[in-house]
C-alpha cells in the first residue's frame, strides 16, 4: 500500500484527524494554504474523479455534507469557504486518492489558474 492517504486511513502515518465515519475521514492539510485547510477523503482508495463509478458517486455528496458541517465547526460558514477537488496532473492533483479541499478563514482570490 503505497498511497499516502490510504496509510493515513490505516493509521500508519499520523494525521490531525478531526472527523471520521465508516466511509470517510477528514484531517488538516499538512501544508495549509488558508487558516482552515482540511482534506475530506473516502476511506476506499479511488485514485481520482475520473475513476469514480456512478455507483460510487454518492460518496461525493457525503463528503460535501461533512465539509459543510466542518465549516460550521471551524466558524467559517458565514464568512465563506471553498471546496475544491483537483483531478489529474494539469489540475494540480498530486496525491492519487480523491480528496476534497475545504479552504477558508481568509479572503480567497478568484485565481483558478
Ligand atoms: P492535491 O494537490 O489536490 O493532490 O492536494 C494534495 C494535498 O495533500 C496537498 O495540499 C498536501 O499539502 C496534502 N498532503 C500531502 N501529504 C499530507 C499528509 N501526510 N497529511 C496531510 N496533508 C497532506
Coordinates of N, CA, C and O and ligand atoms in Angstrom, one line a residue:
X1 N 0.9 -1.2 0.0 CA 0.0 0.0 0.0 C 0.9 1.2 0.0 O 1.4 1.6 1.0
X2 N 1.1 1.8 -1.2 CA 2.0 3.0 -1.2 C 1.2 4.3 -1.3 O 1.8 5.3 -1.6
X3 N -0.1 4.3 -1.1 CA -0.9 5.5 -1.2 C -0.8 6.2 0.2 O -1.2 5.6 1.2
X4 N -0.3 7.4 0.2 CA -0.1 8.1 1.5 C -1.5 8.3 2.2 O -1.5 8.2 3.4
X5 N -2.6 8.6 1.5 CA -3.8 8.8 2.1 C -4.4 7.4 2.6 O -5.1 7.4 3.7
X6 N -4.2 6.3 1.9 CA -4.6 5.0 2.5 C -3.8 4.7 3.8 O -4.3 4.1 4.7
X7 N -2.6 5.2 3.8 CA -1.8 5.0 5.1 C -2.3 5.8 6.2 O -2.3 5.4 7.4
X8 N -2.8 7.0 5.9 CA -3.5 7.8 6.9 C -4.7 7.1 7.4 O -5.0 7.0 8.6
X9 N -5.5 6.6 6.4 CA -6.8 5.9 6.8 C -6.4 4.7 7.7 O -7.1 4.4 8.7
X10 N -5.3 4.0 7.4 CA -4.9 2.8 8.2 C -4.3 3.2 9.5 O -4.0 2.3 10.3
X11 N -4.0 4.5 9.7 CA -3.3 4.9 11.0 C -1.8 4.6 10.9 O -1.2 4.7 12.0
X12 N -1.3 4.4 9.8 CA 0.1 4.0 9.6 C 1.0 5.3 9.6 O 2.2 5.2 9.9
X13 N 0.5 6.4 9.2 CA 1.2 7.6 9.3 C 0.2 8.6 10.0 O -1.0 8.6 9.8
X14 N 0.8 9.5 10.9 CA -0.1 10.3 11.7 C -0.8 11.4 10.9 O -0.2 11.9 9.8
X15 N -1.9 11.8 11.4 CA -2.6 13.0 10.8 C -3.4 13.6 11.9 O -3.7 13.0 12.9
X16 N -3.8 14.9 11.7 CA -4.6 15.5 12.6 C -6.1 15.3 12.2 O -6.7 16.1 11.5
X17 N -6.6 14.1 12.5 CA -7.9 13.7 12.1 C -9.0 14.4 12.9 O -8.9 14.4 14.1
X18 N -9.9 15.0 12.2 CA -10.9 15.8 13.0 C -12.3 15.2 12.8 O -13.3 15.6 13.5
X19 N -12.5 14.2 11.9 CA -13.8 13.6 11.7 C -13.5 12.3 11.1 O -12.7 12.1 10.2
X20 N -14.3 11.2 11.4 CA -14.4 10.0 10.6 C -15.6 9.3 10.9 O -16.2 9.3 11.9
X21 N -16.0 8.6 9.8 CA -17.2 7.6 10.0 C -16.8 6.4 9.1 O -15.6 6.2 8.8
X22 N -17.7 5.5 8.8 CA -17.4 4.3 8.1 C -16.8 4.5 6.7 O -16.0 3.8 6.2
X23 N -17.2 5.7 6.1 CA -16.9 5.9 4.7 C -15.8 6.9 4.4 O -15.1 6.8 3.4
X24 N -15.7 7.9 5.3 CA -14.7 9.0 5.0 C -14.0 9.4 6.3 O -14.4 9.1 7.4
X25 N -12.9 10.1 6.1 CA -12.2 10.8 7.2 C -11.8 12.2 6.7 O -11.7 12.4 5.5
X26 N -11.6 13.1 7.7 CA -11.2 14.4 7.4 C -10.1 14.8 8.3 O -10.1 14.4 9.5
X27 N -9.1 15.4 7.8 CA -7.9 15.8 8.6 C -7.3 17.1 8.1 O -7.6 17.5 6.9
X28 N -6.4 17.7 8.9 CA -5.9 19.0 8.5 C -4.8 18.8 7.5 O -3.9 17.9 7.6
X29 N -4.8 19.7 6.4 CA -3.7 19.6 5.4 C -2.4 19.9 6.1 O -2.3 20.8 6.9
X30 N -1.3 19.2 5.7 CA 0.0 19.3 6.3 C 0.6 20.6 5.9 O 1.5 21.1 6.6
X31 N 0.2 21.2 4.8 CA 0.8 22.4 4.2 C -0.4 23.4 4.0 O -0.7 23.6 2.8
X32 N -1.0 23.9 5.0 CA -2.2 24.7 4.9 C -2.0 26.0 4.0 O -1.1 26.7 4.2
X33 N -3.0 26.2 3.1 CA -3.0 27.4 2.3 C -3.9 28.5 2.8 O -4.0 29.5 2.2
X34 N -4.6 28.2 3.9 CA -5.5 29.1 4.5 C -5.6 28.7 6.0 O -5.3 27.6 6.3
X35 N -6.2 29.6 6.8 CA -6.3 29.3 8.2 C -7.1 28.0 8.5 O -6.7 27.3 9.4
X36 N -8.1 27.8 7.7 CA -8.7 26.4 7.7 C -8.4 25.8 6.4 O -8.7 26.3 5.3
X37 N -7.7 24.7 6.4 CA -7.5 23.9 5.2 C -7.6 22.4 5.6 O -6.6 21.8 6.2
X38 N -8.7 21.8 5.3 CA -9.0 20.4 5.7 C -9.1 19.6 4.4 O -9.4 20.1 3.3
X39 N -8.8 18.3 4.5 CA -9.0 17.4 3.4 C -10.0 16.4 3.9 O -9.9 15.8 5.0
X40 N -11.0 16.1 3.0 CA -12.0 15.1 3.3 C -11.8 14.1 2.2 O -11.9 14.4 1.0
X41 N -11.6 12.8 2.7 CA -11.3 11.8 1.7 C -12.2 10.5 1.9 O -12.6 10.2 3.1
X42 N -12.5 9.8 0.9 CA -13.1 8.5 1.1 C -12.1 7.5 1.7 O -10.9 7.6 1.3
X43 N -12.5 6.6 2.6 CA -11.6 5.6 3.1 C -11.2 4.6 2.0 O -10.0 4.1 2.0
X44 N -12.1 4.4 1.1 CA -11.8 3.5 0.0 C -10.9 4.2 -1.0 O -11.1 5.3 -1.3
X45 N -9.9 3.4 -1.5 CA -9.0 4.0 -2.5 C -9.6 4.2 -3.9 O -9.9 3.2 -4.6
X46 N -9.9 5.5 -4.2 CA -10.4 5.8 -5.5 C -9.4 6.9 -6.0 O -9.2 7.9 -5.4
X47 N -8.6 6.6 -7.1 CA -7.5 7.4 -7.5 C -7.8 8.9 -7.8 O -7.1 9.8 -7.5
X48 N -9.0 9.0 -8.6 CA -9.3 10.4 -9.0 C -10.8 10.4 -9.4 O -11.4 9.3 -9.5
X49 N -11.3 11.6 -9.7 CA -12.7 11.7 -10.1 C -13.0 10.9 -11.4 O -14.1 10.3 -11.6
X50 N -12.0 10.8 -12.2 CA -12.2 10.0 -13.5 C -12.3 8.5 -13.2 O -12.8 7.8 -14.1
X51 N -11.9 8.1 -12.0 CA -12.0 6.6 -11.7 C -13.3 6.4 -10.9 O -13.6 5.2 -10.5
X52 N -14.1 7.4 -10.6 CA -15.3 7.3 -9.8 C -16.4 6.7 -10.6 O -16.9 7.3 -11.6
X53 N -16.9 5.5 -10.2 CA -18.1 4.9 -10.9 C -19.4 5.6 -10.5 O -19.4 6.3 -9.4
X54 N -20.4 5.4 -11.3 CA -21.7 6.0 -10.9 C -22.2 5.5 -9.6 O -22.7 6.2 -8.7
X55 N -21.9 4.2 -9.3 CA -22.3 3.6 -8.1 C -21.6 4.2 -6.9 O -22.2 4.3 -5.8
X56 N -20.4 4.6 -7.1 CA -19.6 5.2 -6.0 C -19.9 6.7 -5.8 O -19.5 7.3 -4.8
X57 N -20.5 7.3 -6.8 CA -20.6 8.8 -6.8 C -21.3 9.4 -5.6 O -21.0 10.5 -5.2
X58 N -22.3 8.7 -4.9 CA -22.9 9.3 -3.7 C -21.9 9.7 -2.6 O -22.2 10.5 -1.8
X59 N -20.7 9.1 -2.6 CA -19.7 9.4 -1.6 C -19.3 10.9 -1.7 O -19.0 11.5 -0.7
X60 N -19.4 11.5 -2.9 CA -19.0 12.9 -3.1 C -20.0 13.8 -2.3 O -19.7 14.7 -1.7
X61 N -21.3 13.4 -2.4 CA -22.3 14.2 -1.7 C -22.1 14.1 -0.2 O -22.3 15.1 0.5
X62 N -21.7 12.9 0.2 CA -21.5 12.7 1.7 C -20.3 13.6 2.1 O -20.3 14.2 3.2
X63 N -19.2 13.6 1.3 CA -18.0 14.4 1.6 C -18.4 15.9 1.7 O -17.9 16.6 2.6
X64 N -19.3 16.3 0.8 CA -19.7 17.8 0.8 C -20.5 18.1 2.0 O -20.3 19.1 2.6
X65 N -21.4 17.1 2.3 CA -22.2 17.3 3.5 C -21.4 17.5 4.8 O -21.6 18.4 5.6
X66 N -20.4 16.6 4.9 CA -19.5 16.7 6.1 C -18.6 17.9 6.0 O -18.4 18.6 7.1
X67 N -18.2 18.3 4.8 CA -17.4 19.5 4.7 C -18.2 20.7 5.2 O -17.7 21.6 5.9
X68 N -19.5 20.8 4.9 CA -20.4 21.9 5.3 C -20.4 21.9 6.9 O -20.4 22.9 7.5
X69 N -20.6 20.7 7.4 CA -20.6 20.6 8.9 C -19.3 21.0 9.5 O -19.2 21.7 10.6
X70 N -18.2 20.7 8.9 CA -16.9 21.0 9.4 C -16.6 22.5 9.3 O -16.0 23.2 10.2
X71 N -17.1 23.1 8.2 CA -17.0 24.6 8.0 C -17.7 25.3 9.1 O -17.2 26.3 9.7
X72 N -18.9 24.8 9.5 CA -19.6 25.3 10.6 C -18.8 25.2 11.9 O -18.7 26.2 12.7
X73 N -18.2 24.1 12.1 CA -17.4 23.8 13.3 C -16.2 24.7 13.4 O -15.8 25.2 14.4
X74 N -15.7 25.0 12.2 CA -14.5 25.9 12.1 C -14.8 27.4 12.2 O -13.9 28.2 12.2
X75 N -16.1 27.7 12.2 CA -16.6 29.0 12.3 C -16.4 29.9 11.0 O -16.3 31.1 11.1
X76 N -16.5 29.2 9.9 CA -16.3 29.9 8.6 C -17.6 29.8 7.7 O -17.5 30.1 6.5
X77 N -18.6 29.2 8.2 CA -19.9 29.1 7.4 C -20.4 30.4 6.9 O -20.8 30.5 5.7
X78 N -20.3 31.4 7.7 CA -20.9 32.7 7.3 C -19.9 33.5 6.5 O -20.3 34.2 5.6
X79 N -18.6 33.5 6.9 CA -17.6 34.3 6.2 C -17.3 33.7 4.8 O -17.0 34.5 3.8
X80 N -17.5 32.4 4.6 CA -17.3 31.8 3.3 C -16.2 30.8 3.2 O -15.2 30.9 4.0
X81 N -16.3 29.8 2.3 CA -15.3 28.8 2.2 C -15.4 28.2 0.8 O -16.3 28.5 0.0
X82 N -14.3 27.5 0.4 CA -14.2 27.0 -0.9 C -14.0 25.5 -0.8 O -13.1 25.0 0.0
X83 N -14.7 24.7 -1.7 CA -14.4 23.3 -1.8 C -13.8 23.0 -3.1 O -14.4 23.5 -4.2
X84 N -12.7 22.3 -3.2 CA -12.0 22.0 -4.4 C -11.6 20.5 -4.5 O -11.1 20.0 -3.5
X85 N -11.8 19.9 -5.6 CA -11.3 18.6 -5.9 C -10.4 18.8 -7.2 O -11.0 19.1 -8.3
X86 N -9.2 18.6 -7.1 CA -8.3 18.6 -8.3 C -8.3 17.2 -8.9 O -8.3 16.2 -8.2
X87 N -8.4 17.1 -10.2 CA -8.5 15.9 -10.9 C -7.4 15.8 -12.0 O -7.5 16.6 -13.0
X88 N -6.4 15.1 -11.8 CA -5.3 14.9 -12.8 C -4.2 15.9 -12.7 O -4.3 16.9 -12.0
X89 N -3.2 15.6 -13.5 CA -1.9 16.3 -13.4 C -2.1 17.8 -13.7 O -1.6 18.7 -12.9
X90 N -2.7 18.2 -14.8 CA -2.8 19.6 -15.1 C -3.7 20.4 -14.2 O -3.6 21.6 -14.2
X91 N -4.5 19.7 -13.4 CA -5.3 20.4 -12.4 C -4.6 20.5 -11.1 O -5.1 21.2 -10.2
X92 N -3.4 19.9 -11.0 CA -2.6 20.0 -9.8 C -2.8 18.9 -8.8 O -2.4 19.1 -7.6
X93 N -3.4 17.8 -9.2 CA -3.6 16.7 -8.3 C -2.3 16.0 -8.1 O -1.7 15.5 -9.0
X94 N -1.8 16.0 -6.9 CA -0.5 15.4 -6.5 C -0.8 14.0 -5.9 O 0.0 13.1 -6.2
X95 N -1.7 13.9 -5.0 CA -2.0 12.7 -4.3 C -3.1 11.9 -5.0 O -4.2 12.4 -5.1
X96 N -2.8 10.7 -5.6 CA -3.8 10.0 -6.4 C -4.8 9.2 -5.5 O -4.8 7.9 -5.6
X97 N -5.5 9.9 -4.7 CA -6.6 9.3 -3.9 C -7.6 10.5 -3.7 O -7.2 11.6 -3.2
X98 N -8.8 10.4 -4.2 CA -9.7 11.5 -4.2 C -9.7 12.2 -2.9 O -9.8 11.6 -1.8
X99 N -9.6 13.6 -2.9 CA -9.7 14.4 -1.7 C -10.4 15.7 -2.0 O -10.1 16.3 -3.1
X100 N -11.2 16.1 -1.1 CA -11.9 17.4 -1.2 C -11.2 18.4 -0.3 O -11.1 18.1 0.9
X101 N -10.7 19.5 -0.8 CA -10.1 20.5 0.0 C -11.2 21.4 0.5 O -12.1 21.9 -0.3
X102 N -11.1 21.7 1.8 CA -12.0 22.8 2.4 C -11.1 23.9 2.8 O -10.3 23.7 3.7
X103 N -11.3 25.0 2.2 CA -10.4 26.2 2.4 C -11.2 27.4 2.9 O -12.3 27.7 2.4
X104 N -10.7 28.1 3.9 CA -11.4 29.3 4.4 C -10.7 29.9 5.5 O -9.6 29.5 5.9
X105 N -11.3 31.0 6.0 CA -10.7 31.7 7.1 C -9.9 32.9 6.7 O -9.3 33.6 7.5
X106 N -9.8 33.1 5.4 CA -9.2 34.4 4.8 C -9.9 34.6 3.5 O -10.6 33.7 2.9
X107 N -9.8 35.8 2.9 CA -10.4 36.1 1.6 C -9.6 35.4 0.6 O -8.4 35.6 0.4
X108 N -10.2 34.5 -0.1 CA -9.6 33.7 -1.2 C -9.6 34.5 -2.5 O -10.6 35.2 -2.8
X109 N -8.6 34.3 -3.3 CA -8.6 35.0 -4.6 C -9.4 34.3 -5.6 O -9.8 33.2 -5.4
X110 N -9.7 35.0 -6.7 CA -10.5 34.4 -7.7 C -9.7 33.7 -8.8 O -10.1 33.3 -9.8
X111 N -8.4 33.5 -8.4 CA -7.5 32.9 -9.4 C -7.7 31.4 -9.5 O -7.3 30.6 -8.6
X112 N -8.2 30.9 -10.6 CA -8.4 29.5 -10.8 C -7.3 28.9 -11.7 O -7.4 27.9 -12.3
X113 N -6.2 29.7 -11.8 CA -5.0 29.2 -12.6 C -5.1 29.5 -14.0 O -4.4 29.0 -14.8
Ligands
LIG1 P1 -3.6 17.9 -4.4 O1 -2.6 18.9 -4.9 O2 -5.0 18.3 -4.7 O3 -3.3 16.5 -4.7 O4 -3.5 18.1 -2.8 C1 -2.8 17.2 -2.0 C2 -2.7 17.8 -0.6 O5 -2.3 16.8 0.3 C3 -1.8 19.0 -0.5 O6 -2.5 20.1 -0.1 C4 -0.8 18.5 0.6 O7 -0.3 19.5 1.4 C5 -1.6 17.5 1.3 N1 -0.8 16.4 2.0 C6 0.1 15.6 1.5 N2 0.6 14.8 2.4 C7 -0.1 15.0 3.5 C8 -0.2 14.4 4.8 N3 0.7 13.4 5.2 N4 -1.0 14.9 5.8 C9 -1.8 15.9 5.4 N5 -1.9 16.5 4.2 C10 -1.0 16.1 3.3

